[in-house]
Amino acid sequence: MRRISALFIAVASLCAAGPLAVISVDGLDYRYLRDADRLGLKIPNMRRLMAEGASAQGVVGVWPTITWPSHTTMITGVRPDQHGILGNRRPKSEGGEYYWSAALLKSRTLWQAAHDRRLKTAAITWPVTADADIDYDLPEYFLRRNGGEMDLEGISQKATPGLIAAITAMFPSFPREWIDDRARALATIYLLRTRHPDLLLLHFVDHDSEAHDMGPYTREANATLEYTDELIGQILAAMPAEYTVALVSDHGFDRVDRIVNLRAAVQGEVTPLGGIVTTRDPAVAASLRAVRNQPKFGIGREIPHDELIRYAPALKDVVAAFEPADHVMFGPGDKDLITESREKGEHGFWPRRADYRSVFVLRGPGIRPERLGEIEMIGIAGRLAKILGVTL
């Protein structure tokens, strides 16, 4: 009887499964949603998803909190050191190119789990999907970049044969030089109307680019996010009622006013990693602690060692790690203590940095409106797998 009951539950679970569209807005810090009224944001479609679905009150990311590792964690459920995508670009020892190809993945993905159940899959500029076994794929692959836009020539080299022509037949304005968020939305609407994928992964990029250039929560970044919300509204209007939609993001965002180069001030082994600085030298650790309260050095919280190795096991030999102070990033320079930041906004900070979180919202059939509290990014893939009725 116990075995029969388990089988019944499993079958019922599969029957309840349905199609899923995952919409990622690159750089959408949770504060945009939490503080929408204070920021004066007009984002009615994101607000509606939150009101009608289950939403996390912030998502604690993975290390490093950058685009390609984070997007891969969301569809594998494991840390970057486990799935193999350690940054946006590969190490210099491996040539320094982007992690373009799905052949570099070391962990099972949602689209592979979906294919095991003979489900249809699609992806629009989702990182690490070039050469992937995805039925309808416009991968994140480019020869040239223009902010968040990627050249159509580059994407065409890796896209599913015939897909760009089919989208163009429905939307003649699609094949412009640059694939921007508008083009990404058109491709998504085409797939929803004609191909009905069981799993659709969409990566919007333009907001992240604007937040880098102009700073997060600025007029320009807010306007770009409002335009992204308009595009989400168009996608929701085209989406069949049986779909569940997940709104996610890869990392938070903070304003950066200056770069502090601690190598110029401290003698000994210092390793700046942008969002943190580490040392394996106890004497250097003592020196950093001694100057931590002096604002010019830009040193913030010391990260507890158990927290450090929880998110970055490769740093287990580090004797001390520090976050930067507010609006500071650590740089690799060894001459000037302070240099100007080339970008007004940045990410790549420590996952548990105060008030630095990404987004997770889930709305669809059978999902009741609720607040989930704070969640971890590594748990997102499991939640998405349940919607699809698949196992990672």
CSV table of C-alpha atoms in Angstrom, one decimal:
chain,number,residue,atom,x,y,z
A,1,MET,CA,0.0,0.0,0.0
A,2,ARG,CA,2.8,2.4,0.9
A,3,ARG,CA,4.4,1.8,-2.5
A,4,ILE,CA,1.1,2.4,-4.3
A,5,SER,CA,0.6,5.6,-2.4
A,6,ALA,CA,4.0,6.9,-3.4
A,7,LEU,CA,3.3,6.0,-7.0
A,8,PHE,CA,0.0,7.8,-6.9
A,9,ILE,CA,1.7,11.0,-5.4
A,10,ALA,CA,4.4,10.8,-8.1
A,11,VAL,CA,1.8,10.5,-10.9
A,12,ALA,CA,-0.3,13.3,-9.4
A,13,SER,CA,2.7,15.5,-9.3
A,14,LEU,CA,3.5,14.9,-12.9
A,15,CYS,CA,-0.1,15.6,-13.9
A,16,ALA,CA,0.0,18.9,-12.1
A,17,ALA,CA,3.2,19.9,-13.9
A,18,GLY,CA,2.9,22.5,-16.6
A,19,PRO,CA,4.9,24.8,-18.9
A,20,LEU,CA,7.3,27.3,-17.4
A,21,ALA,CA,8.7,30.6,-18.6
A,22,VAL,CA,11.7,32.0,-16.7
A,23,ILE,CA,12.3,35.7,-17.3
A,24,SER,CA,15.6,37.0,-16.0
A,25,VAL,CA,16.2,40.7,-15.7
A,26,ASP,CA,20.0,41.1,-15.5
A,27,GLY,CA,21.0,43.3,-12.5
A,28,LEU,CA,17.5,43.6,-11.0
A,29,ASP,CA,18.4,44.2,-7.4
A,30,TYR,CA,15.6,43.4,-5.0
A,31,ARG,CA,15.5,47.0,-3.8
A,32,TYR,CA,13.9,48.0,-7.1
A,33,LEU,CA,10.9,46.0,-6.2
A,34,ARG,CA,11.0,46.6,-2.4
A,35,ASP,CA,11.4,50.4,-2.8
A,36,ALA,CA,9.4,50.9,-6.1
A,37,ASP,CA,7.2,53.5,-4.5
A,38,ARG,CA,10.1,55.5,-3.1
A,39,LEU,CA,11.9,55.3,-6.4
A,40,GLY,CA,8.8,56.4,-8.3
A,41,LEU,CA,9.0,53.3,-10.6
A,42,LYS,CA,6.2,52.5,-13.0
A,43,ILE,CA,6.5,48.7,-13.2
A,44,PRO,CA,2.9,47.5,-13.1
A,45,ASN,CA,3.7,44.1,-14.6
A,46,MET,CA,6.4,43.2,-12.1
A,47,ARG,CA,4.1,44.4,-9.3
A,48,ARG,CA,1.3,42.3,-10.6
A,49,LEU,CA,3.5,39.2,-10.7
A,50,MET,CA,4.4,39.9,-7.1
A,51,ALA,CA,0.8,40.5,-6.0
A,52,GLU,CA,-0.5,37.4,-7.7
A,53,GLY,CA,2.3,35.0,-6.9
A,54,ALA,CA,4.9,33.9,-4.4
A,55,SER,CA,7.9,36.2,-4.0
A,56,ALA,CA,11.1,36.1,-2.1
A,57,GLN,CA,12.1,39.0,0.1
A,58,GLY,CA,15.5,38.9,-1.5
A,59,VAL,CA,17.7,36.2,-2.9
A,60,VAL,CA,21.2,35.5,-1.5
A,61,GLY,CA,23.4,34.9,-4.5
A,62,VAL,CA,26.4,32.7,-5.2
A,63,TRP,CA,30.1,33.6,-5.4
A,64,PRO,CA,31.0,35.3,-7.6
A,65,THR,CA,27.8,37.4,-7.9
A,66,ILE,CA,28.1,38.0,-11.6
A,67,THR,CA,26.0,37.1,-14.7
A,68,TRP,CA,27.2,33.8,-16.1
A,69,PRO,CA,27.9,31.9,-12.9
A,70,SER,CA,24.6,33.1,-11.3
A,71,HIS,CA,22.4,32.2,-14.4
A,72,THR,CA,24.0,28.7,-14.4
A,73,THR,CA,23.3,28.2,-10.7
A,74,MET,CA,19.6,29.1,-11.3
A,75,ILE,CA,19.2,26.2,-13.8
A,76,THR,CA,21.5,23.6,-12.1
A,77,GLY,CA,21.0,24.2,-8.4
A,78,VAL,CA,24.7,24.1,-7.5
A,79,ARG,CA,27.5,26.5,-6.8
A,80,PRO,CA,29.8,27.8,-9.6
A,81,ASP,CA,32.7,25.7,-8.3
A,82,GLN,CA,30.4,22.7,-8.9
A,83,HIS,CA,28.8,23.5,-12.2
A,84,GLY,CA,32.1,24.8,-13.7
A,85,ILE,CA,31.2,28.3,-14.8
A,86,LEU,CA,33.5,30.3,-12.6
A,87,GLY,CA,33.1,33.8,-14.2
A,88,ASN,CA,31.8,35.5,-17.3
A,89,ARG,CA,35.2,34.7,-18.9
A,90,ARG,CA,37.3,31.7,-18.7
A,91,PRO,CA,40.7,32.0,-16.9
A,92,LYS,CA,43.6,33.4,-19.0
A,93,SER,CA,45.2,29.9,-18.8
A,94,GLU,CA,42.2,28.7,-20.9
A,95,GLY,CA,42.3,31.5,-23.3
A,96,GLY,CA,40.2,34.1,-21.5
A,97,GLU,CA,37.1,33.7,-23.8
A,98,TYR,CA,33.6,33.7,-22.5
A,99,TYR,CA,32.1,30.5,-21.2
A,100,TRP,CA,30.1,30.3,-24.4
A,101,SER,CA,29.5,26.5,-24.7
A,102,ALA,CA,27.2,24.2,-22.8
A,103,ALA,CA,29.9,21.6,-23.3
A,104,LEU,CA,31.7,23.4,-20.4
A,105,LEU,CA,29.0,22.6,-17.9
A,106,LYS,CA,29.8,20.0,-15.2
A,107,SER,CA,26.3,19.7,-13.8
A,108,ARG,CA,22.9,18.6,-15.0
A,109,THR,CA,20.6,21.4,-16.3
A,110,LEU,CA,16.9,22.1,-16.3
A,111,TRP,CA,16.7,21.7,-20.1
A,112,GLN,CA,18.4,18.3,-19.8
A,113,ALA,CA,15.9,17.2,-17.2
A,114,ALA,CA,13.1,18.5,-19.4
A,115,HIS,CA,14.4,16.5,-22.4
A,116,ASP,CA,14.4,13.3,-20.3
A,117,ARG,CA,10.6,13.8,-20.1
A,118,ARG,CA,10.4,14.7,-23.9
A,119,LEU,CA,9.5,18.3,-23.1
A,120,LYS,CA,10.3,21.1,-25.6
A,121,THR,CA,12.8,23.7,-24.6
A,122,ALA,CA,13.8,27.2,-25.7
A,123,ALA,CA,16.3,29.8,-24.6
A,124,ILE,CA,16.8,33.5,-25.6
A,125,THR,CA,20.3,34.8,-24.9
A,126,TRP,CA,20.6,32.7,-21.8
A,127,PRO,CA,24.3,32.4,-20.8
A,128,VAL,CA,26.2,29.1,-21.5
A,129,THR,CA,23.7,27.8,-24.1
A,130,ALA,CA,25.8,27.8,-27.3
A,131,ASP,CA,25.9,24.3,-28.6
A,132,ALA,CA,23.3,23.2,-26.1
A,133,ASP,CA,20.7,20.5,-26.7
A,134,ILE,CA,17.9,23.1,-26.7
A,135,ASP,CA,15.1,22.8,-29.3
A,136,TYR,CA,14.8,26.6,-30.0
A,137,ASP,CA,18.0,28.4,-29.1
A,138,LEU,CA,19.2,32.0,-29.6
A,139,PRO,CA,22.2,31.6,-27.3
A,140,GLU,CA,24.2,34.3,-25.6
A,141,TYR,CA,27.0,34.5,-28.2
A,142,PHE,CA,28.4,37.6,-29.8
A,143,LEU,CA,31.2,38.9,-31.9
A,144,ARG,CA,30.5,42.5,-30.9
A,145,ARG,CA,28.7,44.2,-28.0
A,146,ASN,CA,27.0,47.5,-27.8
A,147,GLY,CA,26.0,47.9,-24.1
A,148,GLY,CA,23.5,45.1,-23.5
A,149,GLU,CA,23.0,44.6,-27.2
A,150,MET,CA,24.6,41.7,-29.1
A,151,ASP,CA,25.3,41.5,-32.8
A,152,LEU,CA,22.8,39.5,-34.8
A,153,GLU,CA,25.7,38.2,-37.0
A,154,GLY,CA,27.3,36.5,-33.9
A,155,ILE,CA,24.1,35.0,-32.6
A,156,SER,CA,23.2,33.7,-36.0
A,157,GLN,CA,26.3,31.5,-36.0
A,158,LYS,CA,25.1,29.5,-33.0
A,159,ALA,CA,21.3,29.9,-33.3
A,160,THR,CA,19.0,26.9,-34.1
A,161,PRO,CA,18.9,26.7,-37.9
A,162,GLY,CA,15.8,28.5,-39.3
A,163,LEU,CA,14.8,30.1,-36.1
A,164,ILE,CA,15.8,33.7,-37.0
A,165,ALA,CA,14.1,33.4,-40.3
A,166,ALA,CA,10.9,32.2,-38.6
A,167,ILE,CA,10.9,35.0,-36.1
A,168,THR,CA,11.5,37.5,-38.9
A,169,ALA,CA,8.5,36.1,-40.8
A,170,MET,CA,6.3,37.1,-37.9
A,171,PHE,CA,8.1,40.3,-36.9
A,172,PRO,CA,9.8,41.8,-40.0
A,173,SER,CA,11.6,44.4,-37.8
A,174,PHE,CA,13.4,41.7,-35.9
A,175,PRO,CA,16.7,41.2,-37.9
A,176,ARG,CA,18.4,44.5,-37.1
A,177,GLU,CA,22.2,44.8,-36.5
A,178,TRP,CA,21.8,44.5,-32.7
A,179,ILE,CA,19.8,42.1,-30.6
A,180,ASP,CA,18.4,44.2,-27.7
A,181,ASP,CA,15.7,43.5,-25.2
A,182,ARG,CA,13.0,44.5,-27.7
A,183,ALA,CA,14.3,41.8,-30.1
A,184,ARG,CA,14.5,39.3,-27.2
A,185,ALA,CA,10.9,40.0,-26.3
A,186,LEU,CA,9.8,39.5,-30.0
A,187,ALA,CA,11.6,36.2,-30.1
A,188,THR,CA,9.9,35.1,-26.9
A,189,ILE,CA,6.5,36.1,-28.2
A,190,TYR,CA,7.1,34.1,-31.4
A,191,LEU,CA,8.0,31.0,-29.4
A,192,LEU,CA,4.9,31.3,-27.1
A,193,ARG,CA,2.6,31.8,-30.1
A,194,THR,CA,3.9,29.1,-32.4
A,195,ARG,CA,6.2,26.6,-30.6
A,196,HIS,CA,4.7,26.4,-27.1
A,197,PRO,CA,7.9,25.3,-25.3
A,198,ASP,CA,7.5,23.5,-22.0
A,199,LEU,CA,10.6,25.4,-20.7
A,200,LEU,CA,11.5,28.8,-21.9
A,201,LEU,CA,14.6,30.7,-20.6
A,202,LEU,CA,14.7,34.4,-21.4
A,203,HIS,CA,17.6,36.7,-20.4
A,204,PHE,CA,17.0,40.5,-20.6
A,205,VAL,CA,20.3,42.5,-20.5
A,206,ASP,CA,19.7,46.2,-21.2
A,207,HIS,CA,19.0,47.2,-17.6
A,208,ASP,CA,22.3,45.8,-16.4
A,209,SER,CA,24.2,47.8,-19.0
A,210,GLU,CA,22.5,51.0,-18.1
A,211,ALA,CA,23.1,50.5,-14.4
A,212,HIS,CA,26.8,50.0,-15.0
A,213,ASP,CA,27.0,53.1,-17.2
A,214,MET,CA,24.8,55.5,-15.2
A,215,GLY,CA,24.6,53.9,-11.8
A,216,PRO,CA,21.8,51.8,-10.2
A,217,TYR,CA,18.5,53.6,-9.1
A,218,THR,CA,19.3,56.6,-11.3
A,219,ARG,CA,16.8,58.2,-13.7
A,220,GLU,CA,18.3,56.3,-16.6
A,221,ALA,CA,18.5,52.9,-15.0
A,222,ASN,CA,14.9,53.3,-13.7
A,223,ALA,CA,13.7,54.3,-17.2
A,224,THR,CA,15.4,51.2,-18.7
A,225,LEU,CA,13.7,49.0,-16.1
A,226,GLU,CA,10.4,50.6,-16.8
A,227,TYR,CA,10.9,49.7,-20.5
A,228,THR,CA,11.8,46.2,-19.5
A,229,ASP,CA,8.5,46.0,-17.6
A,230,GLU,CA,6.6,47.1,-20.7
A,231,LEU,CA,8.2,44.2,-22.6
A,232,ILE,CA,7.3,41.8,-19.8
A,233,GLY,CA,3.7,43.0,-20.2
A,234,GLN,CA,3.8,42.2,-23.9
A,235,ILE,CA,5.1,38.7,-23.2
A,236,LEU,CA,2.5,38.1,-20.5
A,237,ALA,CA,-0.3,39.1,-22.9
A,238,ALA,CA,1.0,36.5,-25.4
A,239,MET,CA,1.5,33.8,-22.8
A,240,PRO,CA,-1.1,31.0,-22.6
A,241,ALA,CA,-2.9,30.8,-19.3
A,242,GLU,CA,-1.4,27.4,-18.4
A,243,TYR,CA,2.1,28.8,-18.1
A,244,THR,CA,3.9,29.5,-14.8
A,245,VAL,CA,6.2,32.5,-15.0
A,246,ALA,CA,9.3,33.0,-12.9
A,247,LEU,CA,10.8,36.4,-12.6
A,248,VAL,CA,14.4,36.1,-11.5
A,249,SER,CA,17.7,38.1,-11.5
A,250,ASP,CA,21.3,37.2,-11.2
A,251,HIS,CA,22.7,39.7,-8.7
A,252,GLY,CA,22.2,42.9,-6.9
A,253,PHE,CA,23.7,46.3,-7.8
A,254,ASP,CA,25.5,49.0,-5.9
A,255,ARG,CA,26.8,52.5,-6.8
A,256,VAL,CA,30.6,52.7,-6.9
A,257,ASP,CA,32.3,56.0,-6.4
A,258,ARG,CA,36.0,55.0,-6.1
A,259,ILE,CA,38.4,52.1,-6.5
A,260,VAL,CA,40.7,51.4,-3.5
A,261,ASN,CA,43.9,49.6,-4.3
A,262,LEU,CA,45.1,48.1,-1.1
A,263,ARG,CA,48.3,46.7,-2.7
A,264,ALA,CA,49.5,50.3,-2.8
A,265,ALA,CA,49.1,50.6,1.0
A,266,VAL,CA,49.9,47.2,2.5
A,267,GLN,CA,53.1,45.3,2.3
A,268,GLY,CA,52.7,41.5,1.7
A,269,GLU,CA,50.2,39.2,0.0
A,270,VAL,CA,46.9,40.9,-0.8
A,271,THR,CA,44.4,39.5,-3.3
A,272,PRO,CA,41.8,42.0,-4.5
A,273,LEU,CA,38.7,40.2,-6.0
A,274,GLY,CA,36.6,43.3,-6.7
A,275,GLY,CA,33.9,42.6,-4.2
A,276,ILE,CA,36.2,41.3,-1.5
A,277,VAL,CA,39.9,41.4,-0.6
A,278,THR,CA,41.7,38.4,0.9
A,279,THR,CA,45.0,37.4,2.3
A,280,ARG,CA,46.7,34.2,3.4
A,281,ASP,CA,49.3,36.1,5.5
A,282,PRO,CA,48.4,36.7,9.2
A,283,ALA,CA,50.6,39.8,9.3
A,284,VAL,CA,48.8,41.3,6.4
A,285,ALA,CA,45.4,40.4,8.0
A,286,ALA,CA,46.5,42.3,11.1
A,287,SER,CA,47.5,45.3,9.1
A,288,LEU,CA,44.1,45.4,7.3
A,289,ARG,CA,42.3,45.1,10.6
A,290,ALA,CA,44.4,48.0,12.0
A,291,VAL,CA,43.4,50.4,9.2
A,292,ARG,CA,39.8,49.1,8.8
A,293,ASN,CA,38.2,52.1,10.5
A,294,GLN,CA,40.1,54.7,8.4
A,295,PRO,CA,37.7,55.7,5.6
A,296,LYS,CA,40.4,56.2,3.0
A,297,PHE,CA,41.2,52.5,2.9
A,298,GLY,CA,37.5,51.6,2.1
A,299,ILE,CA,37.4,48.4,4.2
A,300,GLY,CA,34.1,47.2,5.4
A,301,ARG,CA,33.0,44.1,7.2
A,302,GLU,CA,35.4,41.2,7.9
A,303,ILE,CA,33.7,38.0,6.6
A,304,PRO,CA,33.5,35.2,9.1
A,305,HIS,CA,35.6,32.2,8.0
A,306,ASP,CA,32.7,29.7,8.1
A,307,GLU,CA,30.6,32.1,6.0
A,308,LEU,CA,33.5,32.5,3.6
A,309,ILE,CA,34.0,28.8,2.9
A,310,ARG,CA,30.2,28.2,2.7
A,311,TYR,CA,30.0,30.3,-0.4
A,312,ALA,CA,33.6,30.0,-1.7
A,313,PRO,CA,35.2,26.7,-0.6
A,314,ALA,CA,38.2,27.4,-2.8
A,315,LEU,CA,39.1,30.2,-0.3
A,316,LYS,CA,39.5,27.8,2.7
A,317,ASP,CA,43.2,28.7,3.1
A,318,VAL,CA,42.4,32.4,3.4
A,319,VAL,CA,43.1,33.8,6.9
A,320,ALA,CA,41.1,37.0,6.4
A,321,ALA,CA,38.6,38.4,3.9
A,322,PHE,CA,37.0,41.8,3.9
A,323,GLU,CA,34.1,43.4,2.0
A,324,PRO,CA,34.6,47.0,0.7
A,325,ALA,CA,32.9,49.9,2.4
A,326,ASP,CA,29.8,51.3,0.8
A,327,HIS,CA,30.3,52.6,-2.8
A,328,VAL,CA,33.8,51.2,-2.9
A,329,MET,CA,35.3,48.4,-5.0
A,330,PHE,CA,38.8,46.8,-4.5
A,331,GLY,CA,41.2,47.2,-7.4
A,332,PRO,CA,44.4,45.5,-8.5
A,333,GLY,CA,46.6,48.7,-8.7
A,334,ASP,CA,49.8,48.9,-6.7
A,335,LYS,CA,50.8,52.6,-7.1
A,336,ASP,CA,47.8,54.8,-6.2
A,337,LEU,CA,45.6,54.0,-3.2
A,338,ILE,CA,42.5,55.5,-4.8
A,339,THR,CA,41.6,55.6,-8.5
A,340,GLU,CA,38.5,56.6,-10.3
A,341,SER,CA,35.9,53.9,-11.1
A,342,ARG,CA,35.3,53.5,-14.9
A,343,GLU,CA,31.7,52.5,-14.1
A,344,LYS,CA,29.1,54.2,-11.9
A,345,GLY,CA,27.5,50.9,-10.8
A,346,GLU,CA,28.8,47.5,-10.1
A,347,HIS,CA,28.1,44.0,-8.9
A,348,GLY,CA,30.4,41.1,-7.9
A,349,PHE,CA,30.1,41.9,-4.2
A,350,TRP,CA,30.0,39.2,-1.5
A,351,PRO,CA,26.7,37.3,-1.6
A,352,ARG,CA,25.8,38.2,2.0
A,353,ARG,CA,26.6,41.9,1.7
A,354,ALA,CA,24.0,43.9,3.5
A,355,ASP,CA,20.9,44.9,1.4
A,356,TYR,CA,22.4,43.3,-1.8
A,357,ARG,CA,20.0,40.7,-3.1
A,358,SER,CA,18.5,39.5,-6.3
A,359,VAL,CA,14.9,38.6,-7.2
A,360,PHE,CA,12.6,35.6,-7.3
A,361,VAL,CA,8.9,35.7,-8.1
A,362,LEU,CA,6.7,32.8,-9.2
A,363,ARG,CA,3.2,33.1,-10.5
A,364,GLY,CA,1.0,30.5,-12.2
A,365,PRO,CA,-1.7,27.9,-11.8
A,366,GLY,CA,-1.9,26.6,-8.3
A,367,ILE,CA,0.6,29.1,-6.8
A,368,ARG,CA,-1.0,31.1,-4.0
A,369,PRO,CA,0.1,34.7,-3.2
A,370,GLU,CA,2.7,34.6,-0.4
A,371,ARG,CA,5.9,36.1,0.8
A,372,LEU,CA,8.7,33.5,1.0
A,373,GLY,CA,11.1,35.5,3.1
A,374,GLU,CA,14.8,35.5,2.0
A,375,ILE,CA,16.0,32.5,0.0
A,376,GLU,CA,19.2,31.2,-1.4
A,377,MET,CA,19.9,31.2,-5.2
A,378,ILE,CA,21.0,27.5,-5.2
A,379,GLY,CA,17.4,26.6,-4.2
A,380,ILE,CA,15.8,28.2,-7.3
A,381,ALA,CA,16.5,25.4,-9.7
A,382,GLY,CA,14.7,22.9,-7.4
A,383,ARG,CA,11.6,25.1,-7.3
A,384,LEU,CA,11.6,25.4,-11.1
A,385,ALA,CA,12.0,21.7,-11.5
A,386,LYS,CA,8.9,21.0,-9.4
A,387,ILE,CA,6.9,23.3,-11.7
A,388,LEU,CA,8.0,21.3,-14.7
A,389,GLY,CA,7.6,18.0,-13.0
A,390,VAL,CA,11.2,17.0,-13.6
A,391,THR,CA,14.1,15.9,-11.4
A,392,LEU,CA,17.5,17.5,-11.3
